[in-house]
Coordinates of C-alpha atoms in Angstrom, one line a residue:
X1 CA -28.3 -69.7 107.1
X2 CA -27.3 -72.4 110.0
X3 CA -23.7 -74.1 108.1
X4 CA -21.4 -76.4 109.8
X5 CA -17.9 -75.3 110.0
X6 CA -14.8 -77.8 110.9
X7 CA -12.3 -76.3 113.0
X8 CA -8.9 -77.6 111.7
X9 CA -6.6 -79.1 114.5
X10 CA -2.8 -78.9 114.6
X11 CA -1.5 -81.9 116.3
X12 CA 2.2 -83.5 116.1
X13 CA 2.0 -86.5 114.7
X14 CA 2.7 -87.5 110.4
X15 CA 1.6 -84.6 107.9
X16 CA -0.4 -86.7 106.2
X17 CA -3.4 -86.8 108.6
X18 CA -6.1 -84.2 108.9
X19 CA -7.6 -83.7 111.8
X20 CA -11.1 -81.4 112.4
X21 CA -13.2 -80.5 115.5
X22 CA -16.9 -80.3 115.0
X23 CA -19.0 -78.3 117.1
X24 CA -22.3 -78.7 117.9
X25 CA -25.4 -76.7 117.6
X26 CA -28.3 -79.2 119.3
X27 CA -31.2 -76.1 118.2
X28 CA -30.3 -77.0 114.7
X29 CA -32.7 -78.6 112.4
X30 CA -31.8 -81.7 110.3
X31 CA -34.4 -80.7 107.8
X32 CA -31.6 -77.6 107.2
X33 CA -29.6 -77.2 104.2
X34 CA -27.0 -77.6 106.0
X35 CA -27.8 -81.6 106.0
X36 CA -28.5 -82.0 102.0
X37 CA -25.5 -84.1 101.3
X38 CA -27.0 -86.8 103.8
X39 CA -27.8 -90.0 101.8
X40 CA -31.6 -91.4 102.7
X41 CA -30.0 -94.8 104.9
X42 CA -28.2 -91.4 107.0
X43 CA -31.7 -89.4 107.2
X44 CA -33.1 -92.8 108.7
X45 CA -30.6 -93.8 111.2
X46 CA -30.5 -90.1 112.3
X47 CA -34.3 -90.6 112.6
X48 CA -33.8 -93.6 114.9
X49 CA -32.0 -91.8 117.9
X50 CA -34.5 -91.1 120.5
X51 CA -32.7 -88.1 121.4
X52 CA -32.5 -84.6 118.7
X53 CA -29.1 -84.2 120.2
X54 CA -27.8 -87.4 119.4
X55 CA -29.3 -87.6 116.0
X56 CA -27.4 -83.8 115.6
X57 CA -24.2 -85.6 116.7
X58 CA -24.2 -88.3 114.3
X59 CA -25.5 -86.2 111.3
X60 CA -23.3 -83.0 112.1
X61 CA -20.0 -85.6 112.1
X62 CA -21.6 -87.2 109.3
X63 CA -21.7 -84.3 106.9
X64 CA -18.4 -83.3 107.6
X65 CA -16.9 -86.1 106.7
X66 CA -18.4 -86.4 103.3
X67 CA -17.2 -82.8 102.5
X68 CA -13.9 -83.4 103.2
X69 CA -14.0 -86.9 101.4
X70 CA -15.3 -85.4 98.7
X71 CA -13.0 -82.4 98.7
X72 CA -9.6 -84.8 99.0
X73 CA -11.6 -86.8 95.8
X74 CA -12.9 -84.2 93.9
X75 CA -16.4 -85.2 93.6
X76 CA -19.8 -84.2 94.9
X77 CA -20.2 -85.0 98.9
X78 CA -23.7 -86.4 98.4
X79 CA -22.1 -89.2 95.8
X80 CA -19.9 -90.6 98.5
X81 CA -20.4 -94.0 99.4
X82 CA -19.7 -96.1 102.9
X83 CA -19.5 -99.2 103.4
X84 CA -18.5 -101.0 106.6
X85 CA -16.4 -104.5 107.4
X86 CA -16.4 -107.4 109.2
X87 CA -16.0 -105.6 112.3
X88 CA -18.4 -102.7 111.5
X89 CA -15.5 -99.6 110.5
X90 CA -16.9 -97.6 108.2
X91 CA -15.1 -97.5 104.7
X92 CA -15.4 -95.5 101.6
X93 CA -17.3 -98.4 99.5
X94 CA -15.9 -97.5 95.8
X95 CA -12.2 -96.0 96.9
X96 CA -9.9 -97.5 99.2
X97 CA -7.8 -93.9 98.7
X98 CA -8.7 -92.7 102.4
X99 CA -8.8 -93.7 105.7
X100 CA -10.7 -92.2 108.2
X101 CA -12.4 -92.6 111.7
X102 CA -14.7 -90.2 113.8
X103 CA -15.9 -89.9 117.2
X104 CA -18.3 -87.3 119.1
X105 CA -19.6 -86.6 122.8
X106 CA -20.7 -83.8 124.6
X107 CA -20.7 -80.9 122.1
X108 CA -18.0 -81.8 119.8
X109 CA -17.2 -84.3 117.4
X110 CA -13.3 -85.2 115.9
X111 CA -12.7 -86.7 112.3
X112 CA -9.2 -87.8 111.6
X113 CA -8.4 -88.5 107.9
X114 CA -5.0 -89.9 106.0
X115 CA -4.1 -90.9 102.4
X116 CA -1.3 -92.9 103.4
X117 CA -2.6 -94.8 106.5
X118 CA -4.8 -96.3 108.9
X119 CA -6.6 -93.7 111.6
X120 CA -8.4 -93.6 115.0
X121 CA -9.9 -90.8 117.0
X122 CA -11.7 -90.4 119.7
X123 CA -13.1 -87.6 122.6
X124 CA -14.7 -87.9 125.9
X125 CA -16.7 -85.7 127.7
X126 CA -15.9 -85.9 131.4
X127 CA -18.6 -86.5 133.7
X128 CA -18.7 -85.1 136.9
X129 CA -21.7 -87.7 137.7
X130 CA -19.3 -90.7 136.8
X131 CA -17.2 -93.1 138.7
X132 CA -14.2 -94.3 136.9
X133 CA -13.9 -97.1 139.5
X134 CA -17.0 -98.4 138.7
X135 CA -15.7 -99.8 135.0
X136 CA -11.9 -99.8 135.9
X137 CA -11.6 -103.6 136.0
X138 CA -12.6 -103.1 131.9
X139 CA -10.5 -100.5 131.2
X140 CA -7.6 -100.0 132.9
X141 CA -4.4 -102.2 133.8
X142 CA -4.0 -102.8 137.8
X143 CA -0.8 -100.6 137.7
X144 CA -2.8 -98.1 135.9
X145 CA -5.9 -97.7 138.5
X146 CA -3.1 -97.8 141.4
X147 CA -1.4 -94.7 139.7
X148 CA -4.4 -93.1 139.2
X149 CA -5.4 -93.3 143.0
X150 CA -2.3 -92.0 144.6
X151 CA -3.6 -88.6 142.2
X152 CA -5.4 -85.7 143.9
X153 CA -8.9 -86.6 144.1
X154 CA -9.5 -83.5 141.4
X155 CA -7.2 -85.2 139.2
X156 CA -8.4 -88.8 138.9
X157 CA -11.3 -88.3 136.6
X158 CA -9.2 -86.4 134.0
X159 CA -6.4 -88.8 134.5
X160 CA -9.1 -92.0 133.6
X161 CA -10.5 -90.2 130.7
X162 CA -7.1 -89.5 129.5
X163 CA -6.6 -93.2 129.3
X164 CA -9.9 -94.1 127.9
X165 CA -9.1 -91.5 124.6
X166 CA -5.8 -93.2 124.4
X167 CA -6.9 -97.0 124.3
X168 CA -10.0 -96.1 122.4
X169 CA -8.3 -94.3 119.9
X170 CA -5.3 -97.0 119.5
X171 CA -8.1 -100.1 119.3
X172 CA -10.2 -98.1 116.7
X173 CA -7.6 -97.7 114.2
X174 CA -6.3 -101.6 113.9
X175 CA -10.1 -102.0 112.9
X176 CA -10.5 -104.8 115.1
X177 CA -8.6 -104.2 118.5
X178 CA -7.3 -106.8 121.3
X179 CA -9.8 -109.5 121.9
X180 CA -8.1 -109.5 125.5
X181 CA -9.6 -105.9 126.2
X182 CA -8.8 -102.2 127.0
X183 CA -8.0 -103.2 130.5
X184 CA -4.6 -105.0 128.8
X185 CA -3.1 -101.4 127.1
X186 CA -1.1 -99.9 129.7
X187 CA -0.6 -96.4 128.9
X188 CA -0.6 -94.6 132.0
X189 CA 1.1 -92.4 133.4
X190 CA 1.3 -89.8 131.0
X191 CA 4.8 -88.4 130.7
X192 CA 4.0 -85.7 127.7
X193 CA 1.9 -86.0 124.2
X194 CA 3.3 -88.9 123.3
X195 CA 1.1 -92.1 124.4
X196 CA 3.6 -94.7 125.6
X197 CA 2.5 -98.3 125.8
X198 CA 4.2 -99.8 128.3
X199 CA 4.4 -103.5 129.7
X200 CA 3.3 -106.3 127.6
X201 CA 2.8 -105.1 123.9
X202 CA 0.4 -106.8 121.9
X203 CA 0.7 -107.6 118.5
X204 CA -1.9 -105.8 116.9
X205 CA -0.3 -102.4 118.6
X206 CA 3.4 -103.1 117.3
X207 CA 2.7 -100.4 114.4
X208 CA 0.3 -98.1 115.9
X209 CA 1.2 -94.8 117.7
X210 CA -0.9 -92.2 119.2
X211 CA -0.6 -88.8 121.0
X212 CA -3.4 -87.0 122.9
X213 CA -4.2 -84.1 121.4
X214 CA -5.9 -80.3 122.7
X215 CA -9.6 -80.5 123.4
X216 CA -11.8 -78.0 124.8
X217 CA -12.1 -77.9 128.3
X218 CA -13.8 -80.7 130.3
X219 CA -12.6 -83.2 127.5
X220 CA -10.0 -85.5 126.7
X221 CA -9.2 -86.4 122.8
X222 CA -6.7 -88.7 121.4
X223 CA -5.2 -89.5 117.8
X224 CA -3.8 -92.7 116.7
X225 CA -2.0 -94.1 113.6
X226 CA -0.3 -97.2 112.2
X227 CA 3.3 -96.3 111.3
X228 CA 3.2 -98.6 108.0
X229 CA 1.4 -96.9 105.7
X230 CA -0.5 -97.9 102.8
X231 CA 2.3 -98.0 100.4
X232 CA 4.4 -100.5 102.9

């Protein structure tokens, strides 16, 4: 019988978030057992993608996050409720005792998950077909895209992608990012782990932190985190 398994994932930042790699298998049906703890709205929007493998991305992520909702809360996966904000981030409806945030592409998904504070995640697939120069202007700072260019050819996609996860990850967990744009975090070049914003700092990143974290190869992932948690 086809089950979804979450692969835990070490990573260096506060011990309070938990972090899991899902992985993918697109010949899987969603009529599966595997899928029961899907609520009727999630059957539906899963039915919506044109694509199986998209629908198998969203539901596959999906699952795994109500089990490990429900095993932090200690009730039935199937009984937990989302809701989502102004901005559209996803919430427990009835609880406001986790935090959480997901992401998927390619063949894996991430789900980061914290008691004490707010979370963002997210992976890229790097694309061989892709040309980062084409939406540089959005996403990077000028310094940023300079850097990049005086890389080895081999080495600019992963270093774009590198600061895609990064950004991504840092907008997704203050809920409702910098209405100024990704191009306006400068967090390249990459020294270690540790993402490092540098130049201008704007206020809705003063108490968020990130570090990239291991991802299979031909991806980039990133984790991210305000440093004030829940209980101030």
């Amino acid at each position: 019988m086809y089950s979804i398994e979450p692969v835990p994932l070490p990573h260096e930042g506060p011990s309070d978030i938990f972090l899991w790699r899902v992985d993918f298998a697109f010949d899987a049906s969603l009529d599966g057992a595997a899928f029961k703890s899907l609520s009727d709205d999630e059957r539906a929007r899963a039915r919506n993608f044109r694509r199986h493998e998209d629908a198998l991305r969203f539901a596959s992520v999906r699952v795994v996050l109500r089990e490990q909702l429900a095993r932090h809360l200690g009730m039935a996966a199937h009984a937990i409720r989302f809701a989502s904000d102004a901005n559209h981030r996803p919430h427990l409806a009835d609880s406001t005792a986790l935090d959480f945030n997901v992401s998927h592409a390619g063949a894996h998904g991430l789900i980061a998950m914290s008691p004490k504070r707010r979370v963002g995640v997210d992976i890229e697939h790097h694309s061989d077909k892709f040309d980062w120069h084409s939406i540089a202007a959005l996403t990077l700072d000028a310094s940023e895209a300079a850097w990049i260019e005086r890389l080895d050819i081999e080495q600019q996609l992963a270093a774009f992608y590198e600061a895609w996860v990064a950004k991504e990850a840092l907008v997704k967990t203050t809920g409702v990012g910098i209405t100024r744009g990704l191009q306006h975090l400068t967090v390249l070049p990459r020294d270690n782990a540790e993402v490092t914003l540098r130049n201008e700092i704007p206020d809705d990143m003063r108490e968020i932190a990130a570090r990239w974290i291991a991802a299979p190869e031909g991806y980039s992932a990133c984790v991210a985190w305000s440093t004030k948690t829940f209980a101030g």
